[in-house]
Amino acid sequence: VIARLPCPAVSNAVGIGLLGVGTVGSAIAAQLHERAAAIGLRTGVTPRVVAAAVRDVSKPRPTLPSGVRVVDDPMAVVRDRDVRVVVELMGGIEPARSAILSALAAGKPVVTGNKELIAAHGPELFAAADAAGVDLLFEAAVAGGIPIIRPLRESLAGERIEAVMGIVNGTTNFILTKMTEDAADYGTVLAEAQSLGYAEADPTADVGGHDAASKAAILASIAFGVHVPVAEVTREGIESISAQNVADAKRLGFVIKLLAIAERTDERVAVRVHPSMVPITHPLASVRGAFNAVFVEGADVGQLMFYGRGAGGGPTASAVLGDVIDASVNLTKGTHAALGAFAPAALTPLSECSSAFCLAIEVNDRPGVLAAVAKVFGDHGVSIRSMEQEGMADAARIVFVTHRAKEAAVRVCLDDLGRLDAVRSIASVIRVVGVQ
Ligand code: NAP
Ligand code: HSE
């Protein structure tokens, strides 16, 4: 049997204006160039880079085809008459925001991978795209090459989503994996992640959890159809995760992951990013290196898992490419994807969220101390799931894992523990997921 591939009679050339030719921009330029003919045959549009903006025009850009106009002014690319779709891959808020608003106002669809911008200015940008009747697509903004925005927005549009939880930052997952498996030094691994093109221009966005918080805000907004301001996302990074924490987790049968969690709590939504201890038997525990994974739990569909490369030029450009093709096809048809309406979110404060906790406490090693510590837990209704103690001369380090408890109760418990004479320090507090 010989199957005939679809072969549109005419392929429309669509001029692409590329804002940024860095890790992702150079990869999308290469993919568009290599696959132009195949894309044209399959979809009826042939997107072609015609102009690009960079900061340093003197730097060689080997993946840009010859003839592409390279300038240092993003607005000049937006205004270029041959540019019909704008692809923003500069990152940051300005000049990306102004360039995108100008493109939309001029009726030019926009594709971006800029999670920081979408999380901070989503409603303004979505309104501008709606008013102009053109696409604003941002699949690459969350979890790199993994299709997650389109499935949430389209395939699951009618589903009642209960929770979205995932590993959405490749850099931190790469660092935590190396710390766990190779006992690697934090600084060396971070430099390696940067050289591999995973890290943001300012890597504190990764290790501080800001990048994951932007993605959590976007995921929560799309999944629950509400606007979740990134400033309202509870955020903790991995900077304070020590080799000791990694070793404790390993000994207790867990691995440490930076998780983004968005969940429905009654009719409100709780959104947070923090390091979490995950049982080694949990599917998220096996997500290693720069890979990402997003779990979606829906009332009818049950559990879904999306897994793949969450960072790096090639995988991210693959997501950008899908959006470029969609935007180009829609443009030629005079249509655009619906973003949906986003009501302001009613958010659950962190104090009302529940999870299990792993608490490491350093105490004086003398009779009665363990009983005094345990009493504080009991007084605040925080139930202990497991406990182990390690002696260190006249001191001891006690590691507790609690059952699920309200954040507020654990905070008061920690305050009271800190006031006990026998407690030298609260060495670490890490939330534990996947246990009751
Ligand atoms: P990058 O390597 O730092 O590249 C940024 C590009 O933008 C460079 O070509 C830079 O020019 C250009 N640029 C920056 N500011 C500019 C300005 N004011 N005017 C003109 N050009 C400007 O960044 P990237 O890693 O490709 O990331 C791009 C976007 O994709 C960001 O929003 C990022 O969050 C997002 N993203 C990245 C990844 C990833 O794995 N890297 C994954 C998902 C999403 P020069 O080359 O001259 O410096
Ligand atoms: N810096 C990001 C990460 C790139 O490490 O996941 C992908 O958004």
XYZ file of C-alpha atoms and ligand atoms in Angstrom:
492
model
C 0.000 0.000 0.000
C 1.408 3.383 -0.953
C 0.055 6.178 1.231
C -0.060 9.564 -0.410
C 1.087 12.402 1.860
C -1.072 15.533 1.942
C 0.157 17.959 -0.680
C -1.464 21.410 -0.636
C -1.517 22.913 -4.125
C -0.067 26.262 -2.990
C 2.096 26.984 0.037
C 1.838 30.496 1.479
C 5.188 32.030 2.415
C 4.902 33.725 5.820
C 7.664 36.150 6.844
C 8.880 35.627 10.399
C 10.505 38.357 12.469
C 12.777 36.851 15.122
C 13.411 38.939 18.228
C 16.445 37.233 19.789
C 18.848 34.753 18.219
C 20.292 33.178 21.372
C 19.947 29.579 22.624
C 16.331 29.168 21.485
C 16.266 31.758 18.683
C 19.221 30.211 16.859
C 17.671 26.725 17.195
C 14.292 27.831 15.791
C 16.049 29.590 12.893
C 17.829 26.318 12.062
C 14.656 24.210 12.375
C 12.627 26.583 10.175
C 15.333 26.623 7.525
C 15.863 22.849 7.461
C 12.170 21.932 7.438
C 10.637 24.719 5.330
C 9.726 22.453 2.408
C 8.288 19.697 4.604
C 6.257 22.196 6.638
C 4.936 23.766 3.430
C 3.829 20.411 2.072
C 2.173 19.368 5.281
C 0.474 22.575 6.359
C 0.199 24.841 3.337
C 2.329 27.566 4.944
C 6.071 28.076 4.693
C 7.291 30.229 7.578
C 10.603 31.861 6.684
C 12.790 34.115 8.862
C 13.173 37.451 7.068
C 14.408 39.758 9.832
C 15.999 39.354 13.265
C 16.880 41.572 16.218
C 19.851 40.936 18.505
C 21.819 43.070 20.922
C 25.176 42.591 19.206
C 24.825 42.713 15.420
C 28.532 41.978 14.908
C 28.284 38.454 16.403
C 28.116 35.657 13.785
C 24.678 33.969 13.633
C 25.430 30.777 11.700
C 21.881 29.404 11.823
C 20.310 32.474 10.178
C 19.857 31.951 6.442
C 21.636 34.464 4.205
C 19.550 37.483 3.309
C 17.983 37.842 6.785
C 18.102 41.495 7.894
C 19.797 41.636 11.327
C 19.315 44.782 13.411
C 19.646 45.795 17.048
C 16.180 47.359 17.295
C 13.316 44.912 17.984
C 10.771 47.590 16.926
C 12.348 47.775 13.470
C 11.660 44.050 13.058
C 8.076 44.459 14.276
C 7.529 47.294 11.769
C 9.211 45.447 8.874
C 6.574 45.104 6.127
C 7.743 41.570 5.237
C 7.278 40.364 8.819
C 3.822 38.829 9.274
C 4.457 36.798 12.471
C 6.689 37.965 15.331
C 8.621 35.410 17.427
C 9.889 36.902 20.677
C 12.856 35.042 22.205
C 14.761 37.847 23.947
C 13.407 37.183 27.444
C 12.758 39.735 30.204
C 10.011 42.344 30.426
C 11.217 45.243 28.271
C 11.609 45.702 25.362
C 9.759 42.376 24.891
C 6.425 43.704 26.233
C 6.390 46.842 24.078
C 7.453 44.920 20.980
C 4.712 42.315 21.477
C 2.023 44.956 22.101
C 3.120 46.834 18.944
C 3.065 43.650 16.880
C -0.428 42.735 18.106
C -1.704 46.273 17.536
C -0.418 46.001 13.956
C -2.390 42.749 13.516
C 0.713 40.551 13.600
C 0.410 37.286 15.599
C 3.056 36.693 18.244
C 4.791 33.530 19.479
C 6.898 33.772 22.625
C 8.741 31.548 25.101
C 8.896 34.334 27.653
C 7.317 32.942 30.825
C 8.455 35.892 32.929
C 6.537 38.286 30.680
C 3.414 36.116 30.285
C 3.247 35.523 34.050
C 3.679 39.214 34.869
C 1.626 40.813 32.065
C -0.590 38.004 30.752
C -3.967 39.765 31.069
C -2.724 42.898 29.267
C -1.180 40.851 26.440
C -4.158 38.464 26.123
C -6.543 41.450 25.910
C -4.379 43.032 23.202
C -4.352 39.771 21.187
C -8.134 39.415 21.566
C -8.727 43.032 20.551
C -6.533 42.573 17.472
C -8.088 39.189 16.631
C -4.696 37.483 16.238
C -2.784 34.725 18.008
C -0.571 35.102 21.057
C 0.924 31.633 21.592
C 3.383 30.639 24.319
C 3.734 26.826 24.431
C 7.514 27.134 25.004
C 6.997 29.279 28.086
C 6.251 26.231 30.276
C 8.253 22.996 30.347
C 10.336 23.632 27.207
C 9.574 21.054 24.537
C 6.657 19.394 26.359
C 3.230 20.205 24.910
C 1.283 21.272 28.000
C -0.345 24.652 27.316
C -2.235 23.471 24.233
C -3.498 20.238 25.903
C -4.697 22.241 28.921
C -6.277 24.970 26.802
C -7.827 22.796 24.108
C -8.010 19.061 24.888
C -8.907 19.632 28.548
C -10.976 22.795 28.035
C -14.095 21.140 29.478
C -12.395 19.125 32.233
C -12.622 20.118 35.891
C -8.924 20.229 36.754
C -8.210 19.382 40.392
C -4.423 19.737 40.465
C -1.369 20.365 38.341
C 1.978 19.395 39.862
C 5.331 19.157 38.224
C 9.020 19.631 37.756
C 9.098 22.669 35.468
C 12.656 23.952 35.795
C 15.365 22.000 34.037
C 18.307 23.800 35.628
C 17.312 23.031 39.210
C 16.358 19.457 38.362
C 19.764 19.036 36.708
C 21.496 20.417 39.818
C 19.462 18.335 42.293
C 19.962 15.171 40.218
C 23.749 15.660 40.166
C 23.816 16.441 43.902
C 21.845 13.233 44.555
C 23.552 10.842 42.170
C 27.129 12.158 41.961
C 27.424 14.108 45.248
C 28.394 16.952 42.891
C 29.278 20.438 44.034
C 26.434 22.998 43.555
C 28.538 25.686 41.787
C 30.148 23.281 39.320
C 26.796 21.790 38.312
C 25.197 25.227 37.901
C 28.025 26.250 35.533
C 27.450 23.043 33.561
C 23.692 23.776 33.285
C 24.528 27.266 31.999
C 26.941 25.939 29.386
C 24.278 23.495 28.170
C 21.839 26.381 27.564
C 19.354 25.359 30.285
C 19.749 28.305 32.625
C 18.127 31.732 32.291
C 20.352 34.746 31.486
C 20.360 35.366 35.251
C 20.519 31.891 36.843
C 19.133 33.187 40.148
C 15.781 33.077 38.294
C 16.234 29.299 38.180
C 17.771 28.472 41.565
C 15.599 31.018 43.400
C 12.422 29.425 42.026
C 11.328 32.585 40.126
C 11.299 30.790 36.760
C 9.243 27.926 38.212
C 6.901 30.428 39.918
C 6.220 32.141 36.570
C 5.454 28.743 35.034
C 3.257 27.775 38.007
C 1.285 31.028 37.599
C 0.794 30.353 33.869
C -0.162 26.697 34.412
C -2.620 27.596 37.172
C -4.162 30.379 35.070
C -4.691 28.123 32.059
C -5.745 25.042 34.062
C -8.248 26.824 36.298
C -9.321 29.637 33.918
C -8.417 32.344 36.433
C -5.714 34.984 36.569
C -3.020 34.001 39.077
C -0.580 36.912 39.570
C 2.980 35.599 39.824
C 3.556 37.823 42.851
C 0.936 35.735 44.702
C 2.735 32.440 44.094
C 4.469 31.190 47.244
C 8.091 30.629 46.246
C 11.154 28.966 47.737
C 14.263 28.107 45.716
C 16.896 25.421 46.127
C 19.719 27.679 47.371
C 19.508 26.359 50.916
C 19.338 22.660 49.981
C 22.504 21.133 51.400
C 24.382 17.900 50.843
C 23.090 16.921 54.306
C 19.447 17.401 53.174
C 20.107 15.311 50.067
C 21.691 12.582 52.212
C 18.800 12.655 54.738
C 16.285 12.328 51.909
C 18.175 9.424 50.352
C 18.442 7.562 53.661
C 14.707 7.993 54.291
C 13.720 6.775 50.809
C 13.084 10.151 49.127
C 14.649 12.446 46.536
C 14.486 16.240 46.635
C 12.780 17.974 43.692
C 11.735 21.571 43.102
C 7.988 21.215 42.542
C 5.410 23.637 41.196
C 2.025 22.787 42.695
C -1.333 24.290 41.755
C -4.388 22.707 43.330
C -8.047 23.365 43.778
C -8.933 23.762 47.455
C -12.742 24.005 47.683
C -13.484 26.794 45.214
C -10.108 28.460 45.670
C -6.722 27.753 44.144
C -3.413 27.252 45.968
C -0.244 27.840 43.935
C 3.270 27.323 45.252
C 6.836 26.402 44.320
C 9.200 24.839 46.819
C 11.757 22.071 47.237
C 9.905 18.879 48.096
C 10.889 15.421 49.261
C 9.314 12.904 46.897
C 9.212 9.124 47.666
C 11.600 7.265 45.339
C 8.640 5.152 44.201
C 6.752 8.262 42.962
C 6.897 8.785 39.154
C 8.299 12.311 39.642
C 11.315 10.851 41.475
C 12.563 9.284 38.252
C 12.530 12.585 36.328
C 16.273 13.210 36.085
C 18.607 15.867 34.694
C 17.049 18.716 32.688
C 13.899 16.685 32.027
C 10.560 18.096 33.170
C 7.274 16.383 33.975
C 3.817 17.769 34.642
C 1.030 15.785 36.330
C -2.503 16.888 35.667
C -5.377 15.505 37.686
C -8.894 16.000 36.354
C -12.255 15.003 37.835
C -13.171 12.813 34.864
C -9.938 12.172 32.998
C -8.063 11.111 36.151
C -4.266 11.397 36.169
C -2.228 12.448 33.130
C 1.521 12.856 32.961
C 3.452 14.920 30.420
C 7.178 14.222 30.311
C 10.093 15.421 28.214
C 12.925 17.883 27.803
C 12.108 21.047 29.673
C 15.018 23.212 28.594
C 17.653 23.636 25.928
C 17.604 25.151 22.447
C 16.385 22.235 20.305
C 13.501 21.007 22.492
C 12.265 24.515 23.264
C 12.464 25.537 19.609
C 10.321 22.496 18.762
C 7.506 23.983 20.884
C 8.076 27.406 19.307
C 7.932 25.845 15.846
C 4.519 24.270 16.513
C 3.199 27.675 17.582
C 4.759 29.410 14.552
C 3.006 26.970 12.228
C -0.330 27.386 14.056
C -0.064 31.179 14.015
C 0.888 31.163 10.315
C -1.947 28.821 9.344
C -4.457 30.814 11.409
C -3.226 34.067 9.886
C -3.763 32.806 6.363
C -7.252 31.625 7.344
C -8.070 34.881 9.153
C -8.711 33.096 12.446
C -7.001 32.758 15.847
C -6.999 30.498 18.911
C -9.266 31.523 21.796
C -7.364 32.260 24.996
C -10.483 32.153 27.177
C -11.667 34.499 29.905
C -9.607 34.853 33.070
C -11.468 35.939 36.192
C -9.352 37.082 39.166
C -8.341 34.024 41.222
C -9.456 33.448 44.801
C -6.194 32.133 46.228
C -5.715 29.926 49.276
C -3.037 31.362 51.583
C -0.045 29.116 52.277
C -0.989 28.943 55.973
C -4.109 26.965 55.002
C -2.269 24.505 52.752
C -1.389 21.049 54.081
C 1.510 18.695 53.500
C 3.831 16.370 55.362
C 7.139 17.873 56.515
C 10.707 16.722 57.102
C 12.216 18.712 59.965
C 15.844 18.459 61.047
C 16.474 19.814 64.537
C 19.749 20.116 66.460
C 19.368 19.640 70.208
C 21.436 19.168 73.344
C 21.810 15.422 73.861
C 20.507 14.951 77.417
C 17.661 13.082 79.119
C 14.132 14.407 78.564
C 14.914 16.450 75.440
C 13.199 14.122 72.993
C 10.086 14.036 75.209
C 10.004 17.852 75.375
C 10.347 18.149 71.618
C 7.694 15.504 70.962
C 5.317 17.304 73.355
C 5.502 20.477 71.256
C 4.469 18.508 68.168
C 1.591 16.959 70.090
C 0.461 20.307 71.548
C -0.059 21.647 68.009
C -1.709 18.528 66.614
C 1.242 17.719 64.358
C 1.541 13.956 64.178
C 4.991 12.343 63.827
C 5.326 9.701 61.107
C 8.973 8.756 61.689
C 11.937 9.951 63.722
C 15.643 9.216 63.764
C 18.409 10.603 65.925
C 22.134 10.856 65.339
C 24.473 11.765 68.209
C 27.237 14.358 67.779
C 29.300 14.624 71.038
C 27.039 16.587 73.443
C 24.508 17.395 70.701
C 22.136 15.349 68.585
C 20.490 15.854 65.221
C 16.904 14.623 65.098
C 15.129 14.200 61.773
C 11.328 14.009 61.957
C 8.924 13.255 59.137
C 5.401 14.326 60.054
C 2.039 13.218 58.736
C 0.099 15.810 56.737
C -0.440 18.957 58.739
C -1.528 22.548 58.086
C 1.345 24.957 57.353
C 0.066 27.268 60.095
C 0.247 24.494 62.735
C 3.775 23.511 61.696
C 4.947 27.147 61.780
C 3.661 27.618 65.360
C 5.215 24.295 66.307
C 8.599 25.441 64.915
C 8.352 28.753 66.784
C 7.740 26.891 70.049
C 10.524 24.399 69.332
C 12.895 27.319 68.727
C 12.045 28.610 72.214
C 13.037 25.367 73.979
C 16.404 25.726 75.793
C 17.480 22.310 74.567
C 16.944 23.167 70.881
C 20.130 24.587 69.337
C 18.690 25.189 65.867
C 15.997 24.237 63.382
C 18.422 23.032 60.723
C 15.964 22.539 57.872
C 12.278 22.357 56.969
C 11.352 20.575 53.725
C 7.830 19.682 52.622
C 7.138 16.055 51.723
C 4.698 15.102 48.976
C 3.124 11.740 48.213
C 2.659 10.675 51.865
C -0.372 11.093 54.139
P 19.485 33.919 25.297
O 20.313 32.772 24.870
O 19.991 34.825 26.371
O 19.159 34.787 23.983
C 18.529 36.063 24.040
C 18.612 36.676 22.649
O 17.905 37.913 22.668
C 20.050 37.019 22.214
O 20.203 36.798 20.833
C 20.156 38.528 22.522
O 21.069 39.189 21.663
C 18.751 38.972 22.219
N 18.349 40.166 22.976
C 18.226 40.292 24.318
N 17.826 41.541 24.631
C 17.713 42.205 23.459
C 17.353 43.539 23.115
N 17.056 44.448 24.057
N 17.344 43.903 21.806
C 17.651 42.982 20.839
N 17.994 41.698 21.112
C 18.025 41.324 22.405
O 18.041 33.423 25.790
P 17.335 32.023 25.507
O 17.834 30.995 26.465
O 17.356 31.735 24.061
O 15.848 32.353 25.991
C 14.996 33.152 25.206
C 13.590 33.130 25.821
O 13.112 31.778 25.789
C 13.511 33.581 27.270
O 12.266 34.188 27.489
C 13.575 32.274 28.035
O 12.973 32.358 29.303
C 12.778 31.393 27.122
N 13.061 29.958 27.255
C 14.330 29.507 27.236
C 14.578 28.163 27.344
C 15.966 27.590 27.354
O 16.111 26.394 27.605
N 17.001 28.383 27.094
C 13.503 27.278 27.467
C 12.193 27.786 27.475
C 11.990 29.128 27.353
P 22.662 38.839 21.695
O 22.771 37.442 21.119
O 23.290 39.864 20.827
O 23.065 38.902 23.138
N 15.846 28.083 32.644
C 14.735 27.277 32.304
C 14.919 25.908 32.927
C 14.611 27.144 30.816
O 16.008 25.612 33.439
O 13.981 25.138 32.936
C 13.312 26.514 30.422
O 12.238 27.368 30.705
